[in-house]
Coordinates of C-alpha atoms in Angstrom, one line a residue:
M15 CA 11.4 -5.4 -11.5
Q16 CA 8.4 -3.6 -12.7
L17 CA 7.6 -0.2 -11.1
R18 CA 5.1 2.6 -11.6
Y19 CA 6.3 6.1 -12.3
A20 CA 3.6 8.7 -11.8
F21 CA 3.7 12.3 -13.1
R22 CA 1.2 15.2 -12.9
L23 CA -0.7 16.1 -16.1
D24 CA -2.0 19.5 -17.1
P25 CA -4.6 18.9 -19.8
E26 CA -6.2 21.8 -21.7
P27 CA -10.0 22.4 -21.4
G28 CA -10.7 20.5 -24.6
Q29 CA -8.5 17.6 -23.4
R30 CA -10.3 17.5 -20.1
V31 CA -13.6 17.0 -21.9
A32 CA -12.1 14.2 -24.0
L33 CA -10.7 12.5 -20.9
A34 CA -14.1 12.8 -19.2
R35 CA -15.7 11.1 -22.2
A36 CA -13.1 8.4 -22.1
F37 CA -13.6 7.8 -18.4
G38 CA -17.4 7.5 -19.0
C39 CA -17.1 5.1 -22.0
A40 CA -14.7 2.8 -20.1
R41 CA -17.0 2.9 -17.1
V42 CA -20.1 2.0 -19.2
V43 CA -18.3 -1.0 -20.7
Y44 CA -17.1 -2.2 -17.3
N45 CA -20.6 -2.0 -15.9
D46 CA -22.1 -3.8 -18.9
A47 CA -19.6 -6.6 -18.4
V48 CA -20.4 -6.9 -14.7
A49 CA -24.2 -6.9 -15.5
A50 CA -23.8 -9.6 -18.1
R51 CA -22.0 -11.9 -15.7
E52 CA -24.5 -11.2 -13.0
R53 CA -27.4 -11.9 -15.4
A54 CA -25.8 -15.2 -16.3
R55 CA -25.4 -16.1 -12.7
R56 CA -29.0 -15.5 -11.9
E57 CA -30.2 -17.5 -14.9
G58 CA -27.8 -20.4 -14.1
A59 CA -26.0 -20.1 -17.4
A60 CA -22.3 -20.3 -18.1
F61 CA -20.4 -17.0 -17.8
P62 CA -19.8 -15.4 -21.1
S63 CA -16.2 -15.5 -22.3
A64 CA -14.0 -12.4 -22.8
G65 CA -14.3 -12.8 -26.6
A66 CA -18.0 -12.9 -26.5
L67 CA -18.3 -9.9 -24.3
S68 CA -15.9 -7.9 -26.5
K69 CA -18.0 -8.7 -29.5
T70 CA -21.3 -7.9 -27.9
L71 CA -20.4 -4.9 -25.7
I72 CA -17.9 -3.2 -27.9
T73 CA -18.0 -4.2 -31.6
E74 CA -21.8 -4.6 -31.9
A75 CA -22.6 -1.9 -29.4
K76 CA -20.8 0.7 -31.5
Q77 CA -23.2 0.0 -34.4
S78 CA -26.3 0.4 -32.2
P79 CA -27.9 3.9 -31.7
E80 CA -27.7 3.6 -27.9
R81 CA -24.0 3.0 -27.8
R82 CA -22.8 4.7 -30.9
W83 CA -20.8 7.2 -28.9
L84 CA -18.4 4.4 -27.9
S85 CA -16.6 4.9 -31.2
E86 CA -15.5 8.4 -30.0
V87 CA -12.8 7.0 -27.8
S88 CA -9.9 4.6 -28.3
A89 CA -10.9 0.9 -28.5
V90 CA -8.0 -0.1 -26.3
I91 CA -9.3 1.5 -23.2
L92 CA -12.6 -0.3 -23.7
Q93 CA -10.8 -3.6 -24.1
Q94 CA -8.8 -2.9 -20.9
A95 CA -12.1 -2.1 -19.1
L96 CA -13.3 -5.6 -20.0
R97 CA -10.1 -7.1 -18.8
D98 CA -10.5 -5.2 -15.4
A99 CA -14.0 -6.7 -15.0
E100 CA -12.7 -10.2 -15.8
R101 CA -9.9 -9.8 -13.3
A102 CA -12.3 -8.6 -10.6
C103 CA -14.5 -11.7 -11.1
I104 CA -11.4 -14.0 -11.0
N105 CA -10.2 -12.4 -7.8
F106 CA -13.6 -12.8 -6.2
F107 CA -14.0 -16.5 -7.0
S108 CA -10.4 -17.1 -6.0
C109 CA -11.2 -15.7 -2.6
L110 CA -14.2 -17.9 -2.3
K111 CA -12.1 -21.0 -3.1
G112 CA -9.3 -19.8 -0.7
S113 CA -6.7 -19.9 -3.4
R114 CA -6.0 -16.1 -3.4
Q115 CA -3.5 -14.7 -0.9
G116 CA -4.0 -11.3 0.7
A117 CA -7.1 -9.4 1.7
R118 CA -10.4 -10.8 0.8
V119 CA -12.3 -9.0 -2.0
G120 CA -16.0 -8.9 -2.6
A121 CA -18.0 -9.3 -5.8
P122 CA -17.5 -6.8 -8.5
R123 CA -19.6 -3.7 -8.1
F124 CA -20.8 -1.2 -10.6
R125 CA -18.7 1.9 -11.1
S126 CA -20.2 5.4 -10.7
K127 CA -19.3 8.7 -12.3
R128 CA -19.1 10.0 -8.7
D129 CA -16.4 7.7 -7.7
A130 CA -13.4 9.4 -6.2
R131 CA -11.0 7.8 -8.7
Q132 CA -11.5 7.5 -12.5
A133 CA -8.9 5.8 -14.6
I134 CA -8.2 4.5 -18.2
R135 CA -5.3 2.4 -19.4
F136 CA -3.5 2.6 -22.7
T137 CA -1.3 -0.3 -23.8
A138 CA 1.2 -0.4 -26.6
N139 CA -1.6 -1.3 -29.1
A140 CA -3.0 2.1 -28.6
R141 CA 0.1 3.7 -30.2
W142 CA 0.5 6.3 -27.6
K143 CA 4.0 7.9 -27.2
V144 CA 6.0 10.6 -25.5
T145 CA 6.8 13.3 -28.1
G146 CA 10.1 15.0 -28.6
V147 CA 9.0 18.0 -26.6
G148 CA 8.0 15.9 -23.6
R149 CA 4.3 15.8 -24.1
L150 CA 2.1 12.6 -23.8
L151 CA 0.3 11.9 -27.1
L152 CA -2.9 9.9 -26.4
P153 CA -5.2 8.7 -29.2
K154 CA -8.3 10.8 -29.7
I155 CA -7.2 13.0 -26.8
G156 CA -4.2 14.9 -28.1
E157 CA -0.8 15.9 -26.7
V158 CA -1.1 16.4 -22.9
K159 CA 1.5 18.5 -21.0
V160 CA 3.4 16.4 -18.4
R161 CA 5.3 17.7 -15.4
W162 CA 8.4 15.6 -15.6
S163 CA 10.2 15.3 -12.3
R164 CA 12.6 12.6 -13.4
S165 CA 13.4 10.6 -16.5
L166 CA 12.0 7.2 -17.2
P167 CA 14.5 4.3 -16.7
S168 CA 13.2 2.4 -19.7
V169 CA 10.5 2.5 -22.4
P170 CA 7.1 2.1 -20.6
S171 CA 4.8 -0.8 -21.5
S172 CA 1.6 1.0 -20.6
V173 CA 0.3 4.2 -19.2
T174 CA -2.7 4.8 -17.0
V175 CA -4.4 8.2 -16.9
I176 CA -5.9 8.8 -13.4
R177 CA -8.2 11.6 -12.1
D178 CA -8.4 11.7 -8.3
A179 CA -11.0 13.2 -6.0
A180 CA -9.3 16.6 -6.0
G181 CA -9.7 16.8 -9.8
R182 CA -6.0 16.3 -10.5
F183 CA -4.8 14.2 -13.5
F184 CA -1.8 11.8 -13.3
A185 CA 0.0 9.6 -15.8
S186 CA 1.2 6.3 -14.3
F187 CA 3.8 4.6 -16.5
V188 CA 4.7 0.9 -16.0
V189 CA 8.5 0.5 -16.6
E190 CA 11.1 -2.2 -16.2
T191 CA 14.1 -1.2 -14.0
D192 CA 17.7 -2.1 -14.7
P193 CA 19.1 -4.2 -11.8
D194 CA 22.7 -3.1 -12.5
A195 CA 21.7 0.6 -12.6
D196 CA 19.7 0.2 -9.4
L197 CA 22.7 -1.3 -7.6
A198 CA 25.0 1.4 -8.8
R199 CA 22.7 4.0 -7.2
M200 CA 23.2 2.6 -3.7
P201 CA 26.4 2.1 -1.7
D202 CA 27.8 -1.4 -1.3
A203 CA 25.9 -3.4 1.4
D204 CA 29.2 -4.9 2.8
G205 CA 30.1 -3.2 6.0
L206 CA 26.7 -1.6 6.5
P207 CA 24.9 -2.4 9.8
A208 CA 21.6 -4.2 10.1
V209 CA 18.8 -2.4 11.8
G210 CA 15.6 -3.3 13.6
I211 CA 12.6 -1.0 13.6
D212 CA 9.9 -0.6 16.2
L213 CA 6.9 1.4 14.8
G214 CA 4.8 3.5 17.2
L215 CA 2.6 6.5 17.7
T216 CA 4.6 8.7 20.1
H217 CA 7.6 8.2 17.8
F218 CA 7.0 7.0 14.3
A219 CA 10.0 4.7 14.4
V220 CA 12.7 3.7 16.9
L221 CA 15.7 2.0 15.5
S222 CA 17.8 -0.6 17.2
D223 CA 20.8 1.8 17.4
G224 CA 18.8 4.2 19.5
T225 CA 17.7 6.6 16.9
K226 CA 14.2 8.0 17.4
I227 CA 12.2 9.4 14.5
D228 CA 9.3 11.7 15.5
S229 CA 5.9 11.2 14.2
P230 CA 4.9 14.0 11.8
R231 CA 1.1 13.5 12.5
F232 CA 0.1 15.1 9.3
L233 CA -3.7 14.5 9.8
R234 CA -3.6 15.9 13.4
R235 CA -1.9 19.0 12.3
A236 CA -4.4 19.6 9.5
E237 CA -7.5 18.9 11.5
K238 CA -8.3 22.6 12.0
K239 CA -8.3 23.3 8.3
L240 CA -10.1 20.1 7.5
K241 CA -12.8 21.0 10.1
K242 CA -13.3 24.4 8.5
V243 CA -13.7 23.2 4.9
Q244 CA -15.9 20.3 5.9
R245 CA -18.2 22.7 7.8
E246 CA -18.4 24.9 4.7
L247 CA -19.3 21.8 2.6
S248 CA -22.1 20.8 5.0
R249 CA -23.8 24.2 4.6
K250 CA -24.0 24.1 0.8
Q251 CA -27.1 23.1 -1.0
K252 CA -26.9 19.6 -2.5
R253 CA -26.3 19.2 -6.2
S254 CA -25.3 22.9 -6.5
K255 CA -22.2 24.3 -8.1
N256 CA -21.1 25.8 -4.8
R257 CA -21.3 22.4 -3.2
E258 CA -19.1 21.0 -5.9
K259 CA -16.5 23.8 -5.3
A260 CA -16.6 23.1 -1.6
R261 CA -16.2 19.3 -2.2
L262 CA -13.1 20.0 -4.2
K263 CA -11.7 22.1 -1.3
V264 CA -12.2 19.2 1.1
A265 CA -10.6 16.7 -1.4
R266 CA -7.6 19.0 -2.0
A267 CA -7.1 19.4 1.8
H268 CA -7.1 15.6 2.2
A269 CA -4.8 15.2 -0.8
Q270 CA -2.2 17.6 0.7
V271 CA -2.2 15.4 3.9
A272 CA -1.8 12.2 1.9
D273 CA 0.9 13.6 -0.3
A274 CA 2.9 14.9 2.7
R275 CA 2.6 11.5 4.4
R276 CA 3.7 9.7 1.2
E277 CA 6.7 11.9 0.8
F278 CA 7.8 11.4 4.4
H279 CA 7.5 7.6 3.9
H280 CA 9.5 7.7 0.7
Q281 CA 12.3 9.7 2.2
L282 CA 12.6 7.7 5.4
S283 CA 12.4 4.3 3.6
T284 CA 15.0 5.3 1.1
Q285 CA 17.3 6.5 3.9
L286 CA 17.0 3.3 5.8
I287 CA 17.6 1.1 2.8
R288 CA 20.6 3.3 1.8
E289 CA 22.3 3.1 5.2
S290 CA 21.6 -0.5 6.1
Q291 CA 22.3 -3.9 4.6
A292 CA 19.3 -5.6 6.3
V293 CA 16.1 -4.2 7.8
A294 CA 13.9 -6.1 10.3
V295 CA 10.4 -4.9 11.2
E296 CA 7.5 -6.4 13.1
D297 CA 4.5 -7.9 11.3
L298 CA 1.8 -5.6 12.6
A299 CA -1.9 -6.3 12.4
V300 CA -2.7 -2.8 11.1
K301 CA -6.3 -3.5 10.2
A302 CA -7.0 -4.8 13.7
L303 CA -5.2 -1.8 15.4
A304 CA -7.2 0.6 13.2
R305 CA -10.4 -0.7 14.9
T306 CA -9.3 0.3 18.4
R307 CA -9.6 3.6 20.1
L308 CA -6.2 4.6 18.6
G309 CA -7.5 4.0 15.0
K310 CA -7.3 7.6 13.9
S311 CA -3.6 7.8 15.0
V312 CA -2.9 4.5 13.4
H313 CA -4.3 5.7 10.0
D314 CA -2.4 8.9 10.4
A315 CA 0.9 7.1 10.8
G316 CA 0.4 5.0 7.7
W317 CA 2.4 2.0 8.8
A318 CA 1.2 -0.4 6.0
Q319 CA 2.2 2.1 3.3
F320 CA 5.6 2.5 4.9
L321 CA 6.3 -1.2 5.2
A322 CA 5.3 -1.8 1.6
M323 CA 7.8 0.8 0.5
L324 CA 10.5 -0.8 2.6
E325 CA 9.8 -4.2 1.2
Y326 CA 9.9 -3.3 -2.5
K327 CA 12.9 -1.0 -2.1
A328 CA 14.8 -3.7 -0.3
Q329 CA 14.0 -6.1 -3.2
R330 CA 15.0 -3.4 -5.8
Y331 CA 18.4 -2.5 -4.2
A332 CA 19.4 -6.1 -3.1
R333 CA 18.9 -5.5 0.7
V334 CA 17.6 -8.0 3.2
F335 CA 14.1 -7.4 4.5
V336 CA 12.7 -9.6 7.3
K337 CA 9.4 -9.5 9.2
A338 CA 9.3 -10.7 12.7
G339 CA 6.2 -12.6 13.9
R340 CA 3.5 -10.4 15.2
F341 CA 3.1 -12.7 18.3
E342 CA 6.7 -12.2 19.3
P343 CA 6.8 -10.6 22.8
T344 CA 9.3 -7.9 21.7
S345 CA 8.1 -5.5 24.4
Q346 CA 8.3 -8.0 27.2
V347 CA 11.7 -9.6 26.7
C348 CA 14.9 -8.1 28.1
S349 CA 17.3 -7.6 25.2
A350 CA 20.3 -7.9 27.5
C351 CA 19.6 -11.3 29.3
G352 CA 16.6 -12.7 27.4
V353 CA 14.3 -13.0 30.4
K354 CA 10.6 -12.4 29.6
D355 CA 9.3 -9.9 32.1
G356 CA 5.6 -10.0 31.3
P357 CA 3.2 -7.7 29.5
K358 CA 3.1 -4.0 30.4
P359 CA 0.5 -1.3 29.9
L360 CA 1.1 1.3 27.2
H361 CA 1.8 4.1 29.6
V362 CA 4.9 2.3 30.9
R363 CA 7.7 3.7 28.6
T364 CA 10.7 2.6 30.7
W365 CA 11.1 -0.6 32.8
T366 CA 13.8 -2.4 34.7
C367 CA 14.6 -6.0 34.2
T368 CA 13.9 -8.0 37.4
H369 CA 16.8 -10.4 36.7
C370 CA 19.8 -8.4 35.4
G371 CA 18.6 -4.9 36.5
T372 CA 19.0 -3.3 33.1
V373 CA 16.9 -0.2 32.6
H374 CA 15.2 -0.3 29.2
D375 CA 13.5 2.2 27.0
R376 CA 10.4 0.3 25.9
D377 CA 10.6 1.2 22.2
H378 CA 14.4 0.9 21.9
N379 CA 14.3 -2.5 23.6
A380 CA 11.6 -3.7 21.3
A381 CA 13.6 -2.6 18.2
K382 CA 16.6 -4.6 19.4
N383 CA 14.4 -7.6 20.0
V384 CA 12.9 -7.3 16.5
K385 CA 16.4 -7.3 15.1
Q386 CA 17.4 -10.4 17.2
T387 CA 14.1 -12.2 16.5
A388 CA 14.5 -11.8 12.8
G389 CA 18.0 -13.3 13.0
L390 CA 19.8 -10.2 11.6
A391 CA 22.3 -10.2 14.4
V392 CA 24.0 -13.2 12.8
T393 CA 23.9 -11.6 9.3
A394 CA 25.3 -8.2 10.5
C395 CA 28.0 -8.9 13.0
R396 CA 28.4 -12.7 13.0
A397 CA 27.2 -12.8 16.6
Q398 CA 24.6 -15.0 18.2
V399 CA 21.0 -14.0 17.7
R400 CA 20.0 -14.6 21.3
P401 CA 22.1 -13.7 24.4
E402 CA 23.8 -16.5 26.3
P403 CA 21.4 -18.1 28.8
K404 CA 22.2 -16.6 32.3
V405 CA 19.2 -18.1 34.1
P406 CA 18.1 -21.7 34.6
A407 CA 15.2 -23.0 32.6
Q408 CA 11.8 -22.9 34.3
R409 CA 10.6 -26.0 35.9
E410 CA 7.8 -26.6 33.3
E411 CA 10.3 -26.0 30.5
A412 CA 13.1 -28.3 31.7
G413 CA 13.5 -31.8 30.3
S414 CA 11.8 -33.2 27.2
H415 CA 8.0 -33.4 27.3
G416 CA 6.4 -36.8 26.7
I417 CA 9.7 -38.7 27.2
H418 CA 10.5 -40.2 30.6
T419 CA 14.1 -40.0 31.6
G420 CA 16.3 -40.8 34.6
T421 CA 15.1 -42.8 37.6
R422 CA 11.4 -42.6 36.9
A423 CA 11.9 -44.2 33.5
A424 CA 14.0 -47.0 34.9
Q425 CA 11.4 -47.7 37.6
R426 CA 8.6 -47.7 35.0
H427 CA 10.5 -50.3 32.9
S428 CA 11.4 -52.4 36.0
T429 CA 7.7 -52.6 37.0
R430 CA 6.8 -53.8 33.6

């Protein structure tokens, strides 16, 4: 499978200027492409093709006095900017037609030099390479120092140079992983247990075996520092150098929180995949939960990022990953006898089953129900998914709906 390996870059002052020039040129070409398509839409004309845009916005623009400076950067990053604009338009119209899965996206917007993230992409046609001394050679930029934290599993197909809001530079390589090497890194799945995970705020995760993982609450712990640097930023004069310095402090403080959260998610997801043959989670509506009064804590937990890591790592290392339905009453059903005991407010952390008398920890019981609902009990221990029925079916659930049976059916036929 294809993955991205990101490494920190340490460009020299001259290389920083060259990278800023490359970011600006790619941004101008992208905005020109968006403007050309918008102009065609207003006039009712056909959208210009990618070839026509490349000829007009790159080849001919380089020869004009207004866009002559486009020749100072690699032509590959300009072509990739056009491709990004085309992909943005395709995604937008696919959402309008309903043929695109995932979150809805809006119409392509113009990029600004004040955007938090700036990026350029080099493909193999740009003839970039990693030198023998471990530096990244980029055309018309030079050899940039890379902080290598691990080796690349294969030859990258492309590299994206990114500058984030904190002013840091990263190189993101697209590589193809070796399935055999990935399987060799992980223990054999045979004999490993299956695990159900219940995500929460008091505890970040509660496993079906009873393990509770505390929530680090990175944002809450950094609020005092964030409040201080944000207050300093608000007191600086707009468009001044001191304000730019204060803005970088705020961005770096937020970057530290995001990096710590991402590291925690990586370590925990890798541990769960390593120690389990199958993982079951609940399909949470994170966007909806983030709009509630608990939204700040939901964003601080980062559930969506953690679940995305679990999913791709399970696929990479040949583990089973299952999502239980978000409407499954995992917190209302007794995991011992299967009786639905009804909804409970959030402050109720323990409850006793009214039928079998089992005392449940709310989160642990939900984790076991997630595992059973996903069907991993059969996969893991060859046992039944649901417990044996110990209570009679409810009156409205007994029998088959819409089909008359027994004496009433016979009487109905006799009267006919």
